[in-house]
Amino acid sequence: MTSVRKPARYVGGEGNIVRKNHNGTDSRWLLVYPDAYEVGQPNQGVQILYEILNERASTVAERGYAPWPDMEAVMRERSLPFFSLENHLPLRAFDIVAFSLSSEVGYTNLLNCLDLGGMPLRAADRADSDPLVMIGGHAAFNPEPVAPFVDVVCAGDGEEFVLEVDTVLKTARANGWDRARLLEEISRVEGSYIPAWYEPEYLSDGRLRGTFPRHPGAKYRIAKRTVSDLDSWPYPKRSIVPLTETVHERYSVEIFRGCTRGCRFCQAGMITRPVRERSRDTVKEMVARGVENTGFEEVGLLSLSSADHSDILGMCGDLADTYEGTATSLSLPSTRVDAFNVTLADELARNGRRTGLTFAPEAGTERMRRVINKMVSEADMLRTAETAFANGWRHIKLYFMIGLPTETDDDVLGIAELGLKVLDIGRQHGRKNKVTVSVGGFVPKPHTPFQWAPQDSPDEIERKLGLIRRRVASDRNLNLRYHHGKPGEVEGLLARGDRRVAAVVERAFCLGARFDGWDELFDYDTWLRAADEVGVDVGWFTRRERGEDEVFAWDHLDSGLEKDWLWKDWRDAIDAGAELEDCRWTPCYDCGVCPGLDLQHQTGHLPIFSAGTSPLP
């Protein structure tokens, strides 16, 4: 009997994988998602880079995922190194080990993968024979809490970046460059940040004075990498088809990247600006090819707010016409709260699959939604619910946050009240109709207007959850789901921490922290003990409001957003709850992301970058 649960996580052999003989290649990449296979396998970023790199005949890219604790125990007991899925080769057989970090809670898993692979945890201790350790993804926009463990950071989009780094790597191997020379050349690739070349300095009160270059080739600020024409990168073409269950079993097409809705809490929407759309024809071609190559019966049209694509109605109509009467279902996983989205969902559900709709009002009252710039009125939500239930949808999921800046108990209770009002509408159309309300604690993130905000303590989050629980307890048709406050505090520490927090991450790993995004494995006390042992005050990083002159750990990474603009938006939120319209359809707000400002000032609108256009100077 096996001692490892879900061994299919580790065997590989899935549909559409690429297996190459390493002896015939000049560069070798191991792409790692530091979470369990079923979470990491569908990740779009890893799938895209995997295909792009493997299209080069002399390049090999393989994948790895964090081993579950039962597998880790077996690996350590039998001295088995961290290995790739395709050829089951050890981590040290690769030239670059690249981690995709979609959230901060994967940091201890990152260290565990390196440790299992026989790698020194700290970059300063690595030899020329060791692989380079690279990170990318949204969490890489504040890499300082893992900076000592990382050789290279990719800030921004990875498609062009990895190919340019791959070219440098091939040259390095052909010419026998040492590690220092290789890093010198990679530093010239736009979007690359070499943490070892920088050093933080602190003020007497503990605040950061700045993170300064300490190497002749180091830039004062690192500009993010932006892919301008998504039509030129129609990936993934052949998504890997898993042999075991994963969290998303569908073929996904990113229909556009970026968002200008301006939700003040949303890091993804801020750091991925400007908006770049895929054309209708490209999306249709990708869907047709993806369905043929994978056999998936569900296709997801992905973006941060899919219904905001300028050609969404025509695109959905074409796809619905193509797949009506087939086994293929279509979905928009990310939609805004209005009846138009129900119309789109109806269009895509012609095959009769009305399982449920998901919306994110984010806050329970209109006052609170003005503060966070989520322009959704209660009337909008109720009208949308009426349209959905009247059209045969039987389940609506609503996502909210608590702990937002200026929040009162009335705002918290507004979450329960809005959920119950939606449920009342559902019952008018069928006694079995359901509503699920999901609540999570707000975590301030870098490069957003709320990066200055204090974070609620775990006890305060629990108190607010109690208000909601008591209000909805008597109604069984309203399903309440929530996240406790303690994991959110650790996420907040890692999200806004500086390089001092790296010692907490390392100590927490040594004390056994793993899979910190999983409720059954997360251990709050381990993190508090780690912070205490290395002398870091968690509350100082999480619960303290920052001032206008505060230097952040991520200020030397340029997401394109002007800090002065973010500060003004923060003050607008706190002082008056002033709303900002989507800048694609209104005069430009000069956030700093888009070049060509003279043109924008003349036209009064922000351009949408589609095929053949470029947002880069």
XYZ file of C-alpha atoms in Angstrom, residues 152-483:
332
model
C 16.810 36.878 -10.881
C 13.361 38.486 -10.706
C 11.145 38.972 -13.752
C 8.992 42.052 -13.232
C 5.992 41.946 -15.559
C 5.066 39.807 -18.547
C 7.211 36.743 -19.143
C 6.710 35.740 -22.782
C 9.452 37.848 -24.368
C 11.513 37.924 -21.180
C 12.174 34.187 -20.932
C 13.185 33.917 -24.582
C 15.711 36.723 -24.222
C 17.096 35.180 -21.045
C 17.235 31.822 -22.828
C 19.342 33.366 -25.588
C 21.730 34.769 -22.993
C 21.885 31.382 -21.274
C 22.844 29.597 -24.497
C 25.612 32.109 -25.111
C 26.834 31.671 -21.549
C 27.064 27.895 -21.874
C 28.785 28.127 -25.250
C 31.413 30.511 -23.889
C 31.839 29.098 -20.395
C 30.755 32.210 -18.530
C 30.769 32.087 -14.759
C 27.714 32.951 -12.663
C 28.695 36.595 -12.235
C 29.082 37.154 -15.986
C 25.782 35.411 -16.681
C 23.958 37.668 -14.230
C 25.632 40.705 -15.796
C 24.200 39.809 -19.188
C 20.748 38.873 -17.868
C 20.562 42.239 -16.109
C 20.455 43.859 -19.565
C 17.172 42.101 -20.362
C 14.326 44.549 -19.807
C 12.327 43.666 -16.705
C 15.142 41.830 -14.897
C 16.076 42.589 -11.302
C 19.148 41.088 -9.599
C 18.458 41.322 -5.827
C 22.076 40.700 -4.821
C 23.045 43.969 -6.503
C 20.903 46.018 -4.121
C 21.023 46.746 -0.422
C 18.350 48.193 1.891
C 19.055 50.988 4.359
C 16.865 51.837 7.348
C 16.030 54.919 9.389
C 16.465 55.032 13.145
C 12.727 54.431 13.687
C 12.840 51.193 11.700
C 11.313 52.511 8.502
C 13.039 51.828 5.207
C 15.263 54.615 3.892
C 15.524 52.960 0.500
C 16.790 49.980 -1.471
C 19.910 51.178 -3.254
C 22.109 49.833 -6.084
C 25.444 48.452 -4.923
C 26.762 47.233 -8.267
C 28.033 49.203 -11.291
C 25.463 47.601 -13.602
C 22.454 48.047 -11.308
C 19.696 50.439 -12.347
C 18.107 52.788 -9.843
C 14.632 51.540 -10.836
C 13.554 48.418 -12.713
C 10.841 48.976 -15.310
C 8.333 46.155 -15.719
C 8.170 44.144 -18.919
C 5.019 44.592 -21.015
C 3.933 42.455 -23.969
C 2.132 44.879 -26.247
C 0.513 42.630 -28.865
C -1.228 39.583 -27.402
C -2.310 38.402 -30.838
C 1.359 37.657 -31.515
C 1.405 35.320 -28.503
C -1.612 32.980 -28.954
C -0.689 30.643 -26.103
C -1.343 28.102 -24.793
C -1.903 26.243 -28.049
C -1.726 22.722 -26.614
C -2.635 22.878 -22.945
C -1.435 19.962 -20.880
C -4.294 17.583 -20.083
C -3.963 16.181 -16.546
C -4.412 12.527 -15.655
C -5.914 13.379 -12.259
C -8.353 15.944 -10.912
C -7.275 19.601 -10.817
C -8.982 22.770 -9.600
C -9.784 23.941 -13.153
C -10.409 21.361 -15.841
C -10.922 23.547 -18.858
C -9.149 25.138 -21.779
C -8.556 28.779 -20.883
C -8.065 31.693 -23.261
C -6.941 35.060 -21.948
C -9.068 37.465 -23.983
C -7.334 40.564 -22.682
C -4.708 41.548 -20.140
C -4.901 44.477 -17.777
C -7.765 46.382 -16.186
C -8.651 50.058 -15.837
C -11.670 49.782 -13.549
C -9.489 51.197 -10.787
C -10.536 49.055 -7.799
C -8.251 50.471 -5.146
C -7.565 47.150 -3.424
C -6.743 45.196 -6.589
C -3.052 44.623 -7.223
C -3.650 42.563 -10.368
C -5.655 45.347 -11.966
C -2.971 47.929 -11.209
C 0.221 46.083 -12.141
C -1.092 44.621 -15.425
C -2.050 47.952 -16.972
C -2.446 49.019 -19.772
C -5.330 47.021 -21.232
C -4.278 44.882 -24.209
C -6.951 42.944 -26.045
C -6.876 39.863 -28.200
C -8.906 40.208 -31.375
C -12.108 38.256 -31.908
C -10.529 36.215 -34.710
C -7.511 35.263 -32.586
C -9.733 34.175 -29.691
C -11.891 32.073 -32.009
C -8.811 30.416 -33.513
C -7.360 29.718 -30.056
C -10.613 28.184 -28.826
C -10.953 25.967 -31.904
C -7.360 24.775 -31.662
C -7.518 24.317 -27.898
C -10.680 22.227 -27.991
C -9.224 20.054 -30.738
C -5.865 19.576 -29.011
C -7.105 18.926 -25.480
C -10.583 17.428 -25.601
C -11.663 19.696 -22.756
C -15.421 20.186 -22.677
C -15.264 23.601 -21.012
C -13.655 26.759 -22.389
C -13.052 29.726 -20.096
C -12.704 33.237 -21.537
C -10.395 34.772 -18.959
C -9.392 38.249 -17.878
C -9.757 40.356 -14.766
C -13.179 41.499 -16.021
C -14.023 39.536 -19.138
C -17.177 41.465 -20.050
C -15.090 44.627 -20.490
C -13.581 43.409 -23.768
C -14.623 45.953 -26.392
C -15.915 43.196 -28.707
C -17.281 40.824 -26.063
C -20.822 40.558 -27.403
C -19.727 39.705 -30.938
C -17.064 37.328 -29.652
C -19.501 35.472 -27.405
C -22.109 35.346 -30.151
C -19.663 33.817 -32.632
C -18.460 31.219 -30.136
C -21.982 30.358 -29.035
C -23.005 29.852 -32.666
C -19.990 27.620 -33.278
C -20.463 25.331 -30.284
C -24.248 25.288 -29.912
C -25.453 21.700 -29.801
C -21.978 20.309 -29.048
C -20.442 18.966 -25.844
C -18.375 22.150 -25.472
C -19.500 24.672 -22.870
C -18.306 28.265 -22.682
C -17.940 30.469 -19.599
C -16.893 33.920 -18.439
C -15.350 33.215 -15.020
C -14.779 36.909 -14.242
C -17.709 39.289 -14.726
C -18.908 42.568 -13.289
C -22.236 43.101 -11.570
C -24.796 44.117 -14.171
C -27.551 42.521 -16.186
C -25.445 42.632 -19.357
C -23.289 39.897 -17.916
C -26.313 37.702 -17.395
C -27.132 38.244 -21.076
C -23.611 37.137 -21.978
C -23.846 34.115 -19.684
C -27.168 33.165 -21.287
C -25.563 33.463 -24.709
C -22.720 31.150 -23.727
C -25.031 28.669 -21.978
C -27.134 27.700 -24.981
C -26.262 24.076 -24.280
C -28.361 24.322 -21.137
C -25.561 24.352 -18.545
C -26.730 26.978 -16.070
C -24.767 25.850 -13.022
C -24.316 29.240 -11.392
C -23.117 32.814 -11.698
C -20.404 34.540 -9.678
C -20.225 38.261 -8.888
C -17.967 40.306 -6.628
C -19.640 43.340 -5.043
C -16.640 43.252 -2.626
C -18.339 45.445 0.029
C -21.749 45.427 1.683
C -22.774 49.078 1.399
C -22.653 51.688 -1.322
C -20.548 53.973 0.892
C -17.942 51.265 1.263
C -17.999 50.484 -2.440
C -17.305 54.158 -3.194
C -14.268 53.977 -0.919
C -12.838 50.994 -2.797
C -13.986 52.380 -6.196
C -16.167 49.363 -6.911
C -18.966 51.171 -8.663
C -21.815 48.768 -8.002
C -25.059 50.018 -6.513
C -27.426 47.838 -4.528
C -29.973 48.400 -7.268
C -27.446 47.059 -9.816
C -26.935 43.910 -7.770
C -30.628 43.255 -7.175
C -31.507 43.937 -10.793
C -28.773 41.531 -11.889
C -30.046 38.885 -9.476
C -33.599 39.315 -10.786
C -32.408 38.898 -14.375
C -30.314 35.837 -13.496
C -32.951 33.937 -11.523
C -35.653 34.853 -14.048
C -33.522 33.351 -16.820
C -33.146 29.998 -15.113
C -29.933 30.416 -13.141
C -30.300 28.642 -9.815
C -27.213 29.650 -7.832
C -25.500 33.010 -7.359
C -22.146 33.339 -5.596
C -21.174 36.703 -4.093
C -17.647 37.615 -3.008
C -16.933 40.212 -0.317
C -14.056 41.543 1.774
C -14.011 42.781 5.350
C -11.361 44.887 7.043
C -11.372 47.552 4.327
C -10.264 51.124 5.141
C -12.921 53.231 6.990
C -15.154 50.171 7.413
C -17.844 50.252 10.136
C -19.975 47.489 11.614
C -22.875 48.738 9.501
C -20.753 48.119 6.390
C -19.980 44.609 7.609
C -23.619 43.829 8.328
C -24.455 45.196 4.889
C -22.800 42.070 3.446
C -25.327 39.853 5.198
C -28.219 42.131 4.278
C -27.309 42.209 0.593
C -26.890 38.434 0.505
C -30.322 37.958 2.084
C -31.951 40.381 -0.349
C -30.491 38.464 -3.291
C -31.750 35.237 -1.735
C -35.240 36.697 -1.373
C -35.264 37.407 -5.102
C -34.068 33.885 -5.801
C -36.902 32.373 -3.779
C -39.428 34.291 -5.830
C -38.254 32.234 -8.815
C -37.866 28.870 -7.093
C -37.709 27.580 -3.532
C -34.499 25.651 -4.220
C -32.545 28.623 -5.542
C -29.402 29.289 -3.533
C -27.015 32.101 -2.714
C -23.447 31.657 -1.475
C -21.727 34.545 0.277
C -17.929 34.225 0.493
C -16.052 36.592 2.808
C -12.315 37.142 3.124
C -10.163 39.590 5.045
C -8.654 42.509 3.145
C -4.868 42.398 2.694
C -3.204 45.640 1.488
C -0.981 44.977 -1.522
C 1.958 46.829 -3.149
C 1.428 49.135 -6.129
C -2.174 49.908 -5.158
C -3.755 53.015 -3.603
C -4.347 50.933 -0.467
C -0.654 50.135 0.008
C -0.650 52.792 2.761
C -3.601 51.234 4.628
C -3.485 49.458 8.011
C -4.670 45.859 8.109
C -7.206 44.575 10.627
C -5.856 42.233 13.285
C -6.968 38.585 13.192
C -9.131 39.178 16.274
C -10.913 42.071 14.582
C -11.521 40.002 11.451
C -13.016 37.235 13.596
C -15.257 39.731 15.395
C -16.593 41.035 12.080
C -17.151 37.525 10.766
C -19.176 36.868 13.900
C -21.484 39.772 13.033
C -22.221 38.239 9.637
C -22.605 34.693 10.963
C -25.164 35.726 13.556
C -27.192 37.717 11.034
C -27.522 34.879 8.503
C -27.602 31.934 10.926
C -31.365 31.455 10.688
C -31.488 31.072 6.903
C -30.200 27.736 5.660
C -30.542 28.627 1.978
C -27.810 31.219 2.351
C -24.469 29.430 2.385
C -21.787 31.459 4.182
C -18.135 30.732 3.490
C -15.271 32.675 4.986
C -11.536 32.825 5.562
